[in-house]
Short mmCIF file of C-alpha atoms in Angstrom, two decimals:
data_model
loop_
_atom_site.label_atom_id
_atom_site.label_comp_id
_atom_site.label_asym_id
_atom_site.label_seq_id
_atom_site.Cartn_x
_atom_site.Cartn_y
_atom_site.Cartn_z
CA MET I 1402 -5.32 12.88 12.82
CA MET I 1403 -4.64 9.51 11.20
CA ASN I 1404 -1.24 7.93 10.56
CA LEU I 1405 -0.51 4.81 8.52
CA GLN I 1406 2.41 2.63 9.64
CA SER I 1407 3.92 -0.30 7.75
CA ILE I 1408 4.26 -3.29 10.08
CA THR I 1409 5.24 -6.06 7.67
CA PRO I 1410 6.22 -4.90 4.17
CA PRO I 1411 5.71 -6.97 1.02
CA SER I 1412 8.04 -9.94 0.76
CA GLY I 1413 9.43 -8.78 -2.59
CA PRO I 1414 8.68 -6.93 -5.84
CA LEU I 1415 5.79 -7.57 -8.23
CA ALA I 1416 8.01 -9.38 -10.74
CA THR I 1417 11.06 -11.56 -10.36
CA LEU I 1418 14.42 -10.83 -11.91
CA ALA I 1419 13.99 -13.88 -14.15
CA GLU I 1420 10.60 -12.65 -15.40
CA ALA I 1421 11.98 -9.20 -16.11
CA LYS I 1422 15.03 -10.51 -17.97
CA SER I 1423 12.84 -12.78 -20.07
CA TYR I 1424 10.59 -9.80 -20.92
CA LEU I 1425 13.63 -7.69 -21.82
CA ARG I 1426 15.21 -10.60 -23.74
CA ILE I 1427 18.38 -10.42 -21.67
CA SER I 1428 20.39 -13.53 -20.86
CA ASP I 1429 23.62 -12.21 -19.33
CA THR I 1430 24.01 -11.16 -15.70
CA GLN I 1431 25.96 -7.91 -15.89
CA ASP I 1432 22.83 -5.75 -15.47
CA ASP I 1433 21.09 -7.89 -12.83
CA ALA I 1434 21.58 -5.43 -9.98
CA GLU I 1435 20.26 -2.51 -12.02
CA ILE I 1436 17.24 -4.47 -13.25
CA ALA I 1437 16.41 -5.67 -9.74
CA SER I 1438 16.61 -2.10 -8.45
CA LEU I 1439 14.26 -0.87 -11.16
CA ILE I 1440 11.77 -3.68 -10.49
CA GLN I 1441 11.60 -2.78 -6.81
CA ALA I 1442 11.25 0.94 -7.50
CA LEU I 1443 8.47 0.32 -10.02
CA SER I 1444 6.69 -2.02 -7.60
CA ASP I 1445 6.73 0.74 -4.98
CA ARG I 1446 5.53 3.24 -7.58
CA ALA I 1447 2.64 0.99 -8.59
CA GLU I 1448 1.41 0.80 -5.01
CA SER I 1449 1.83 4.50 -4.24
CA TRP I 1450 0.20 5.62 -7.51
CA THR I 1451 -2.80 3.29 -7.29
CA GLY I 1452 -3.13 3.56 -3.50
CA ARG I 1453 -3.31 -0.23 -3.26
CA ALA I 1454 -1.49 -3.08 -1.55
CA PHE I 1455 -0.63 -5.71 -4.13
CA LEU I 1456 1.49 -8.28 -2.31
CA THR I 1457 0.39 -9.40 1.17
CA GLN I 1458 1.46 -6.88 3.83
CA THR I 1459 0.47 -5.68 7.29
CA TRP I 1460 -0.43 -2.11 8.23
CA ALA I 1461 -1.42 -0.25 11.37
CA LEU I 1462 -3.80 2.71 11.14
CA TRP I 1463 -3.32 5.01 14.13
CA LEU I 1464 -5.92 7.56 15.23
CA ASP I 1465 -5.06 10.39 17.60
CA ARG I 1466 -8.65 10.46 18.77
CA VAL I 1467 -11.91 8.65 18.14
CA PRO I 1468 -13.43 10.41 15.11
CA GLY I 1469 -16.96 11.72 15.50
CA GLU I 1470 -18.26 9.38 12.83
CA LEU I 1471 -17.15 6.42 14.96
CA ILE I 1472 -19.09 7.75 17.93
CA ASN I 1473 -22.20 8.84 16.06
CA ALA I 1474 -24.42 7.30 13.41
CA SER I 1475 -22.17 5.67 10.81
CA ARG I 1476 -19.44 4.15 13.03
CA VAL I 1477 -17.54 3.18 9.88
CA LEU I 1478 -13.75 3.38 9.56
CA ALA I 1479 -12.29 2.91 6.06
CA LEU I 1480 -8.87 1.23 5.92
CA PRO I 1481 -6.33 2.49 3.35
CA ARG I 1482 -4.40 0.29 0.91
CA PRO I 1483 -7.03 -2.19 -0.30
CA PRO I 1484 -7.82 -4.96 -0.80
CA LEU I 1485 -8.43 -5.74 2.86
CA VAL I 1486 -7.78 -9.35 3.89
CA SER I 1487 -8.38 -9.32 7.64
CA VAL I 1488 -8.18 -7.19 10.78
CA THR I 1489 -5.60 -8.45 13.27
CA HIS I 1490 -6.77 -6.33 16.19
CA VAL I 1491 -8.23 -3.02 17.31
CA LYS I 1492 -6.62 -1.51 20.41
CA THR I 1493 -7.16 1.62 22.48
CA TYR I 1494 -4.47 3.25 24.63
CA ASP I 1495 -5.05 5.10 27.89
CA PRO I 1496 -2.97 8.12 29.00
CA ALA I 1497 -0.46 5.79 30.67
CA GLY I 1498 0.07 3.90 27.41
CA SER I 1499 -1.69 0.72 28.51
CA ALA I 1500 -3.42 -1.06 25.64
CA THR I 1501 -6.87 -2.62 25.66
CA THR I 1502 -7.79 -4.96 22.82
CA LEU I 1503 -11.37 -4.68 21.63
CA ASN I 1504 -13.36 -7.88 21.49
CA PRO I 1505 -14.00 -8.65 17.79
CA SER I 1506 -17.68 -9.00 18.66
CA ASN I 1507 -17.70 -5.19 19.01
CA TYR I 1508 -17.10 -4.63 15.30
CA PHE I 1509 -17.73 -6.09 11.86
CA VAL I 1510 -14.99 -6.37 9.24
CA ASP I 1511 -16.20 -5.63 5.72
CA ALA I 1512 -13.46 -6.96 3.44
CA VAL I 1513 -15.73 -6.88 0.38
CA ALA I 1514 -16.01 -3.09 0.27
CA GLU I 1515 -13.28 -1.07 -1.39
CA PRO I 1516 -11.57 0.19 0.58
CA GLY I 1517 -12.25 -2.34 3.33
CA ARG I 1518 -14.06 -1.14 6.44
CA VAL I 1519 -14.39 -1.73 10.14
CA VAL I 1520 -17.96 -1.11 11.30
CA PHE I 1521 -18.30 -0.67 15.05
CA ASN I 1522 -21.46 -1.83 16.83
CA GLN I 1523 -23.91 0.85 17.91
CA GLU I 1524 -23.84 -0.62 21.42
CA TYR I 1525 -20.07 -0.23 21.81
CA SER I 1526 -18.94 2.68 24.00
CA TRP I 1527 -15.43 4.04 23.54
CA PRO I 1528 -13.30 4.52 26.69
CA GLY I 1529 -13.71 7.96 28.20
CA SER I 1530 -9.99 8.50 28.79
CA LEU I 1531 -7.54 7.97 25.94
CA ARG I 1532 -4.06 9.35 25.34
CA SER I 1533 -3.84 12.44 23.14
CA VAL I 1534 -1.81 10.84 20.32
CA ARG I 1535 -2.04 7.34 18.84
CA ALA I 1536 -5.09 6.63 20.92
CA VAL I 1537 -6.56 3.93 18.67
CA GLU I 1538 -4.70 1.31 16.61
CA VAL I 1539 -6.23 -0.84 13.89
CA GLN I 1540 -3.79 -3.43 12.61
CA TYR I 1541 -4.74 -5.29 9.46
CA VAL I 1542 -3.53 -7.42 6.56
CA ALA I 1543 -3.98 -6.24 2.97
CA GLY I 1544 -3.03 -7.39 -0.51
CA TYR I 1545 -3.98 -9.79 -3.29
CA GLY I 1546 -1.57 -12.51 -2.13
CA ASP I 1547 1.70 -13.41 -3.83
CA ALA I 1548 2.86 -12.03 -7.18
CA THR I 1549 0.86 -14.61 -9.14
CA ALA I 1550 -2.37 -13.29 -7.59
CA VAL I 1551 -1.70 -9.65 -8.53
CA PRO I 1552 -3.83 -8.42 -11.47
CA ALA I 1553 -2.04 -9.17 -14.74
CA ALA I 1554 -2.49 -5.57 -15.93
CA ILE I 1555 -0.44 -4.28 -12.99
CA ARG I 1556 2.45 -6.61 -13.67
CA GLU I 1557 2.30 -5.97 -17.42
CA GLY I 1558 2.32 -2.21 -16.85
CA LEU I 1559 5.37 -2.57 -14.62
CA LEU I 1560 7.27 -4.59 -17.21
CA LEU I 1561 6.36 -2.13 -19.96
CA TRP I 1562 7.72 0.78 -17.91
CA LEU I 1563 10.81 -1.25 -17.06
CA LYS I 1564 11.42 -1.79 -20.77
CA VAL I 1565 11.21 1.96 -21.40
CA LEU I 1566 13.60 2.73 -18.55
CA PHE I 1567 16.07 0.03 -19.46
CA ALA I 1568 16.05 0.95 -23.14
CA GLY I 1569 17.18 4.43 -22.13
CA ARG I 1570 19.61 2.97 -19.58
CA THR I 1571 17.83 5.02 -16.91
CA LYS I 1572 19.26 4.82 -13.42
CA LEU I 1573 17.34 5.55 -10.24
CA LEU I 1574 17.61 8.69 -8.20
CA GLU I 1575 19.38 7.69 -4.99
CA SER I 1576 19.39 11.06 -3.26
CA ASP I 1577 17.17 14.10 -2.88
CA GLU I 1578 19.16 16.04 -5.46
CA SER I 1579 19.01 15.32 -9.17
CA SER I 1580 22.27 14.44 -10.86
CA ASN I 1581 23.33 13.46 -14.35
CA GLY I 1582 21.76 10.22 -15.55
CA LEU I 1583 19.50 9.74 -12.53
CA VAL I 1584 15.71 9.99 -12.42
CA ASP I 1585 13.05 10.09 -9.69
CA LEU I 1586 10.19 7.81 -10.77
CA HIS I 1587 7.69 9.99 -8.89
CA LYS I 1588 8.65 12.93 -11.11
CA MET I 1589 8.95 10.97 -14.33
CA GLU I 1590 6.04 10.86 -16.76
CA MET I 1591 4.42 7.44 -16.81
CA PRO I 1592 4.47 5.69 -20.20
CA PRO I 1593 1.01 5.82 -21.85
CA GLN I 1594 0.79 2.02 -22.06
CA THR I 1595 1.44 1.67 -18.34
CA LEU I 1596 -1.02 4.44 -17.54
CA SER I 1597 -3.80 2.72 -19.49
CA LEU I 1598 -3.15 -0.56 -17.67
CA TRP I 1599 -2.88 0.92 -14.17
CA LYS I 1600 -5.62 3.56 -14.39
CA PRO I 1601 -8.55 1.17 -13.69
CA TYR I 1602 -6.90 0.23 -10.39
CA GLN I 1603 -6.24 3.76 -9.15
CA LEU I 1604 -8.34 4.67 -6.13
CA MET I 1605 -10.26 7.91 -6.19
CA ARG I 1606 -8.66 10.41 -3.83
CA LEU I 1607 -11.17 12.74 -2.23
#
């Protein structure tokens, strides 16, 4: 079993409040909190829908055991949330919880592939005794950089959706239960313009 853990989240949303207000042609400040909340929610939605990391962030991929493909021929481990920037470390944990950091010479980091990959050397032998859960940790950095490095289509799609939401004075769902005037972005139909801009960046889910 694999588990993805956020170590360092993005430093902010994909667009600033000033950019959003300029796009919406708003100059007063009375709706700043609502606009900022929508920007953050749409930034999160963009990442979850496309399966990508846009702003620089750090993740840890935990494996409960060493998958067969890492022991046998391919020895390739794909890392979620591309684009991959770098691998910070690969660690194994014994039954007592003691960590051993793999020497980087034991694997190759392919940051060009999408998603990025860690390719372990054929000569490397995994420890014979590992704990039964969270036995292997791969910590890595992903993302395009800051907001200015994010593909323009992603940011444009976000602002278009923001305009639709704000025009309808849509407020975010803040609980698990729907209530009057609130909406869950994950259940809301994406505007066609946003869909056409984001679709080329959506990762294929097998």
